[in-house]
């Protein structure tokens, strides 16, 4: 895969996006440390950025030669990055809807909802690794593993 035409542009795009997301995360944390006494609101935003960072860094795994390690990283990393992104957005949406109805959703419930969403994807990824050997999966297998993510989006 390293001698193909698409590798260099993908590596450049991945490196730039990882750098930009990392710098943005550091800026948000520094700004919040200076101005905000309560940092509970930062958790889901930081997890969202972590999901974006993980998704961007998967470009490096796609560009390497196929091995068991890269196949596992791609299989688990794709689902995990998407679940971090969409679960954090789902929990934020549920929190905002609960505020509109006059009910405050405590941080513990938000964390539990988020944790269970991520745990389901981790179980799906572990089951997929147990049933299908690391480098013997096709495009349809990859799409089937992301059905839970599609469910979260809908």
XYZ file of N, CA and C in Angstrom:
462
model
N 0.813 -1.200 0.000
C 0.000 0.000 0.000
C 0.853 1.260 0.000
N 2.118 1.137 0.399
C 2.949 2.325 0.516
C 3.370 2.901 -0.823
N 3.330 2.122 -1.899
C 3.766 2.629 -3.190
C 2.623 3.131 -4.053
N 1.424 3.149 -3.535
C 0.279 3.622 -4.310
C 0.201 5.139 -4.275
N -0.542 5.685 -5.225
C -0.606 7.130 -5.427
C -1.332 7.878 -4.304
N -2.296 7.244 -3.667
C -3.137 7.914 -2.684
C -2.502 8.011 -1.312
N -1.373 7.350 -1.081
C -0.796 7.266 0.255
C -0.261 8.616 0.733
N 0.509 9.292 -0.090
C 1.139 10.549 0.332
C 0.090 11.631 0.634
N -0.895 11.871 -0.248
C -1.899 12.880 0.113
C -2.672 12.517 1.386
N -2.971 11.230 1.561
C -3.694 10.838 2.770
C -2.843 11.052 4.016
N -1.560 10.752 3.945
C -0.679 10.985 5.088
C -0.564 12.470 5.417
N -0.482 13.296 4.387
C -0.394 14.745 4.610
C -1.680 15.263 5.245
N -2.822 14.851 4.702
C -4.106 15.296 5.254
C -4.279 14.799 6.682
N -3.911 13.556 6.938
C -4.011 13.012 8.291
C -3.109 13.766 9.257
N -1.886 14.037 8.848
C -0.944 14.737 9.725
C -1.411 16.157 10.024
N -1.902 16.840 9.005
C -2.378 18.212 9.215
C -3.604 18.221 10.125
N -4.536 17.322 9.888
C -5.743 17.320 10.720
C -5.431 16.890 12.151
N -4.527 15.943 12.350
C -4.126 15.561 13.710
C -3.470 16.746 14.417
N -2.618 17.476 13.718
C -1.955 18.638 14.317
C -2.966 19.726 14.678
N -3.893 20.015 13.771
C -4.880 21.069 14.022
C -5.795 20.693 15.189
N -6.264 19.452 15.217
C -7.147 19.017 16.302
C -6.404 19.025 17.631
N -5.150 18.592 17.643
C -4.369 18.586 18.885
C -4.149 19.997 19.411
N -3.804 20.907 18.527
C -3.601 22.302 18.939
C -4.907 22.889 19.467
N -6.005 22.597 18.789
C -7.305 23.104 19.229
C -7.676 22.557 20.608
N -7.405 21.276 20.848
C -7.692 20.693 22.161
C -6.887 21.378 23.255
N -5.617 21.611 22.999
C -4.770 22.266 23.990
C -5.262 23.685 24.259
N -5.640 24.406 23.210
C -6.156 25.769 23.395
C -7.438 25.780 24.222
N -8.325 24.849 23.966
C -9.582 24.800 24.724
C -9.309 24.508 26.193
N -8.421 23.568 26.453
C -8.108 23.222 27.842
C -7.434 24.389 28.552
N -6.501 25.053 27.891
C -5.831 26.210 28.503
C -6.810 27.345 28.769
N -7.681 27.619 27.818
C -8.659 28.694 27.993
C -9.637 28.360 29.122
N -10.065 27.117 29.198
C -10.995 26.719 30.255
C -10.330 26.753 31.625
N -9.054 26.436 31.680
C -8.340 26.466 32.961
C -8.226 27.891 33.493
N -8.137 28.863 32.582
C -8.011 30.261 33.006
C -9.345 30.886 33.387
N -10.423 30.518 32.678
C -11.674 31.261 32.834
C -12.773 30.527 33.585
N -12.862 29.240 33.466
C -14.017 28.519 33.990
C -13.681 27.759 35.266
N -14.413 28.029 36.358
C -14.161 27.272 37.587
C -14.676 25.823 37.489
N -15.738 25.602 36.747
C -16.288 24.258 36.570
C -15.966 23.771 35.166
N -15.365 22.596 35.083
C -14.958 22.069 33.783
C -15.774 20.854 33.375
N -16.917 20.621 34.005
C -17.740 19.460 33.678
C -18.267 19.529 32.250
N -18.510 20.730 31.776
C -19.056 20.886 30.433
C -18.050 20.547 29.344
N -16.782 20.442 29.700
C -15.741 20.168 28.713
C -15.653 18.698 28.324
N -16.145 17.794 29.162
C -15.913 16.368 28.941
C -16.405 15.903 27.578
N -17.656 16.152 27.263
C -18.199 15.663 25.996
C -17.560 16.351 24.796
N -17.211 17.610 24.943
C -16.524 18.304 23.846
C -15.145 17.716 23.609
N -14.448 17.387 24.681
C -13.125 16.796 24.536
C -13.209 15.382 23.962
N -14.257 14.645 24.340
C -14.441 13.307 23.778
C -14.766 13.408 22.290
N -15.561 14.388 21.906
C -15.859 14.605 20.492
C -14.571 14.887 19.715
N -13.734 15.751 20.262
C -12.457 16.037 19.614
C -11.536 14.816 19.609
N -11.602 14.003 20.655
C -10.815 12.777 20.692
C -11.253 11.809 19.594
N -12.557 11.720 19.366
C -13.060 10.882 18.281
C -12.591 11.378 16.926
N -12.613 12.699 16.740
C -12.110 13.273 15.488
C -10.608 13.021 15.331
N -9.880 13.130 16.436
C -8.440 12.881 16.405
C -8.153 11.419 16.063
N -8.901 10.511 16.666
C -8.717 9.087 16.379
C -9.056 8.775 14.926
N -10.142 9.346 14.424
C -10.512 9.135 13.028
C -9.467 9.680 12.072
N -8.896 10.825 12.401
C -7.846 11.398 11.556
C -6.573 10.571 11.598
N -6.252 10.042 12.763
C -5.023 9.260 12.885
C -5.151 7.879 12.235
N -6.354 7.438 11.936
C -6.520 6.161 11.243
C -5.976 6.209 9.819
N -5.816 7.394 9.274
C -5.200 7.522 7.961
C -3.793 6.950 7.934
N -3.096 7.045 9.064
C -1.759 6.467 9.145
C -1.832 4.942 9.065
N -2.813 4.347 9.737
C -2.953 2.882 9.710
C -3.340 2.388 8.319
N -4.193 3.150 7.627
C -4.588 2.750 6.271
C -3.405 2.781 5.301
N -2.422 3.621 5.556
C -1.315 3.760 4.609
C -0.205 2.733 4.826
N -0.220 2.043 5.946
C 0.810 1.042 6.212
C 0.516 -0.257 5.485
N 1.548 -1.096 5.360
C 1.343 -2.413 4.767
C 0.402 -3.214 5.647
N -0.385 -4.057 5.020
C -1.386 -4.831 5.744
C -0.715 -5.857 6.650
N -1.049 -5.774 7.939
C -0.571 -6.740 8.928
C -1.690 -6.946 9.938
N -1.509 -7.864 10.847
C -2.536 -8.099 11.865
C -2.770 -6.847 12.704
N -1.698 -6.156 13.052
C -1.827 -4.964 13.889
C -2.582 -3.841 13.169
N -2.258 -3.610 11.905
C -2.955 -2.541 11.191
C -4.414 -2.907 10.933
N -4.687 -4.180 10.667
C -6.072 -4.600 10.446
C -6.910 -4.433 11.711
N -6.337 -4.807 12.860
C -7.051 -4.637 14.129
C -7.249 -3.159 14.424
N -6.228 -2.344 14.179
C -6.343 -0.901 14.421
C -7.429 -0.284 13.552
N -7.495 -0.681 12.302
C -8.510 -0.139 11.397
C -9.898 -0.612 11.822
N -10.017 -1.901 12.130
C -11.326 -2.449 12.477
C -11.868 -1.854 13.770
N -11.037 -1.795 14.802
C -11.503 -1.250 16.074
C -11.523 0.274 16.072
N -10.536 0.887 15.428
C -10.428 2.343 15.441
C -11.540 3.041 14.698
N -11.989 2.462 13.593
C -13.062 3.091 12.827
C -14.340 3.165 13.643
N -14.748 2.038 14.197
C -15.961 2.024 15.008
C -15.830 2.874 16.255
N -14.666 2.806 16.906
C -14.472 3.568 18.131
C -14.481 5.072 17.866
N -13.854 5.500 16.788
C -13.851 6.939 16.504
C -15.255 7.439 16.210
N -16.008 6.682 15.419
C -17.379 7.092 15.117
C -18.266 7.069 16.358
N -18.097 6.069 17.216
C -18.951 6.003 18.399
C -18.612 7.135 19.375
N -17.361 7.523 19.460
C -17.013 8.659 20.312
C -17.662 9.937 19.797
N -17.628 10.119 18.498
C -18.202 11.333 17.906
C -19.713 11.357 18.096
N -20.391 10.308 17.637
C -21.844 10.335 17.623
C -22.463 10.119 18.998
N -21.797 9.396 19.887
C -22.325 9.244 21.242
C -22.234 10.551 22.014
N -21.130 11.273 21.837
C -21.029 12.560 22.527
C -22.077 13.534 22.008
N -22.327 13.517 20.709
C -23.377 14.386 20.164
C -24.765 13.957 20.652
N -24.990 12.643 20.756
C -26.274 12.141 21.250
C -26.503 12.556 22.693
N -25.500 12.416 23.538
C -25.645 12.788 24.949
C -25.855 14.290 25.086
N -25.146 15.085 24.292
C -25.367 16.535 24.325
C -26.798 16.881 23.912
N -27.298 16.193 22.897
C -28.662 16.442 22.444
C -29.681 16.047 23.510
N -29.490 14.905 24.136
C -30.397 14.473 25.203
C -30.352 15.469 26.359
N -29.173 15.964 26.688
C -29.042 16.957 27.753
C -29.799 18.238 27.403
N -29.648 18.712 26.175
C -30.341 19.941 25.775
C -31.859 19.746 25.729
N -32.303 18.595 25.273
C -33.743 18.313 25.263
C -34.278 18.258 26.685
N -33.506 17.661 27.595
C -33.965 17.592 28.982
C -34.029 18.987 29.609
N -33.114 19.868 29.224
C -33.179 21.242 29.736
C -34.423 21.962 29.236
N -34.796 21.708 27.983
C -35.991 22.343 27.430
C -37.257 21.890 28.119
N -37.271 20.663 28.613
C -38.461 20.165 29.300
C -38.461 20.524 30.776
N -37.415 21.190 31.238
C -37.356 21.623 32.622
C -36.709 20.615 33.548
N -36.137 19.566 33.011
C -35.472 18.539 33.814
C -33.977 18.648 33.576
N -33.224 18.677 34.662
C -31.767 18.735 34.535
C -31.217 17.314 34.567
N -30.493 16.934 33.537
C -29.883 15.609 33.462
C -28.512 15.674 34.131
N -28.365 15.031 35.301
C -27.089 15.116 36.026
C -25.926 14.536 35.224
N -24.738 14.970 35.584
C -23.536 14.542 34.881
C -23.339 13.027 34.967
N -23.741 12.424 36.071
C -23.585 10.971 36.215
C -24.427 10.229 35.179
N -25.641 10.685 34.933
C -26.495 10.052 33.928
C -25.943 10.275 32.512
N -25.395 11.441 32.287
C -24.772 11.701 30.996
C -23.594 10.760 30.780
N -22.783 10.590 31.816
C -21.623 9.701 31.721
C -22.059 8.251 31.523
N -23.117 7.832 32.213
C -23.614 6.464 32.044
C -24.139 6.238 30.628
N -24.910 7.178 30.119
C -25.439 7.061 28.759
C -24.293 6.975 27.753
N -23.325 7.849 27.912
C -22.176 7.845 27.020
C -21.388 6.538 27.145
N -21.156 6.111 28.372
C -20.391 4.888 28.602
C -21.049 3.660 28.003
N -22.371 3.555 28.140
C -23.068 2.405 27.576
C -23.047 2.431 26.047
N -23.160 3.605 25.466
C -23.075 3.714 24.005
C -21.720 3.233 23.503
N -20.657 3.640 24.166
C -19.304 3.234 23.764
C -19.089 1.752 24.036
N -19.620 1.267 25.151
C -19.446 -0.137 25.510
C -20.081 -1.070 24.477
N -21.228 -0.692 23.947
C -21.874 -1.510 22.918
C -20.968 -1.634 21.700
N -20.366 -0.537 21.257
C -19.463 -0.594 20.104
C -18.223 -1.416 20.416
N -17.710 -1.322 21.629
C -16.539 -2.133 22.000
C -16.863 -3.619 21.960
N -18.057 -3.996 22.414
C -18.471 -5.400 22.359
C -18.631 -5.851 20.919
N -19.205 -5.003 20.071
C -19.352 -5.337 18.650
C -17.975 -5.542 18.015
N -17.036 -4.652 18.297
C -15.687 -4.784 17.748
C -14.977 -6.031 18.252
N -15.119 -6.335 19.548
C -14.474 -7.525 20.104
C -15.074 -8.802 19.515
N -16.391 -8.801 19.340
C -17.037 -9.968 18.744
C -16.580 -10.147 17.296
N -16.464 -9.065 16.577
C -16.022 -9.134 15.186
C -14.596 -9.678 15.107
N -13.738 -9.237 16.033
C -12.368 -9.756 16.049
C -12.336 -11.237 16.410
N -13.237 -11.665 17.289
C -13.253 -13.068 17.700
C -13.779 -13.977 16.589
N -14.716 -13.486 15.795
C -15.345 -14.322 14.777
C -14.618 -14.308 13.434
N -14.005 -13.191 13.083
C -13.350 -13.056 11.778
C -11.868 -12.762 12.020
N -10.976 -13.530 11.429
C -9.540 -13.259 11.605
C -9.177 -11.832 11.176
N -8.119 -11.266 11.766
C -7.821 -9.846 11.586
C -7.792 -9.330 10.156
N -7.127 -10.007 9.232
C -6.978 -9.436 7.892
C -7.875 -10.089 6.853
N -8.882 -10.805 7.268
C -9.754 -11.459 6.286
C -11.166 -10.899 6.372
N -11.292 -9.613 6.117
C -12.608 -8.994 6.107
C -12.748 -8.162 4.843
N -13.995 -8.070 4.391
C -14.274 -7.310 3.186
C -15.012 -6.025 3.493
N -15.370 -5.337 2.449
C -16.086 -4.074 2.598
C -17.441 -4.281 3.246
N -18.134 -5.344 2.876
C -19.461 -5.591 3.474
C -19.340 -5.888 4.963
N -18.301 -6.622 5.368
C -18.088 -6.860 6.799
C -17.857 -5.548 7.538
N -17.099 -4.666 6.917
C -16.811 -3.369 7.534
C -18.093 -2.545 7.680
N -18.933 -2.570 6.673
C -20.195 -1.826 6.731
C -21.121 -2.435 7.776
N -21.183 -3.756 7.849
C -22.020 -4.418 8.852
C -21.576 -4.060 10.267
N -20.271 -3.895 10.471
C -19.782 -3.557 11.806
C -20.168 -2.136 12.213
N -20.544 -1.321 11.235
C -20.895 0.076 11.528
C -22.409 0.306 11.604
N -23.200 -0.762 11.587
C -24.656 -0.597 11.691
C -25.060 0.073 13.001
N -24.377 -0.237 14.075
C -24.694 0.407 15.354
C -24.464 1.919 15.268
N -23.400 2.314 14.585
C -23.116 3.747 14.411
C -24.225 4.397 13.600
N -24.670 3.703 12.569
C -25.776 4.228 11.758
C -27.026 4.370 12.613
N -27.265 3.410 13.501
C -28.392 3.494 14.440
C -28.251 4.727 15.342
N -27.045 5.025 15.812
C -26.850 6.204 16.657
C -27.126 7.498 15.894
N -26.780 7.500 14.630
C -26.996 8.700 13.819
C -28.484 8.951 13.608
N -29.203 7.867 13.369
C -30.639 8.002 13.112
C -31.333 8.295 14.405
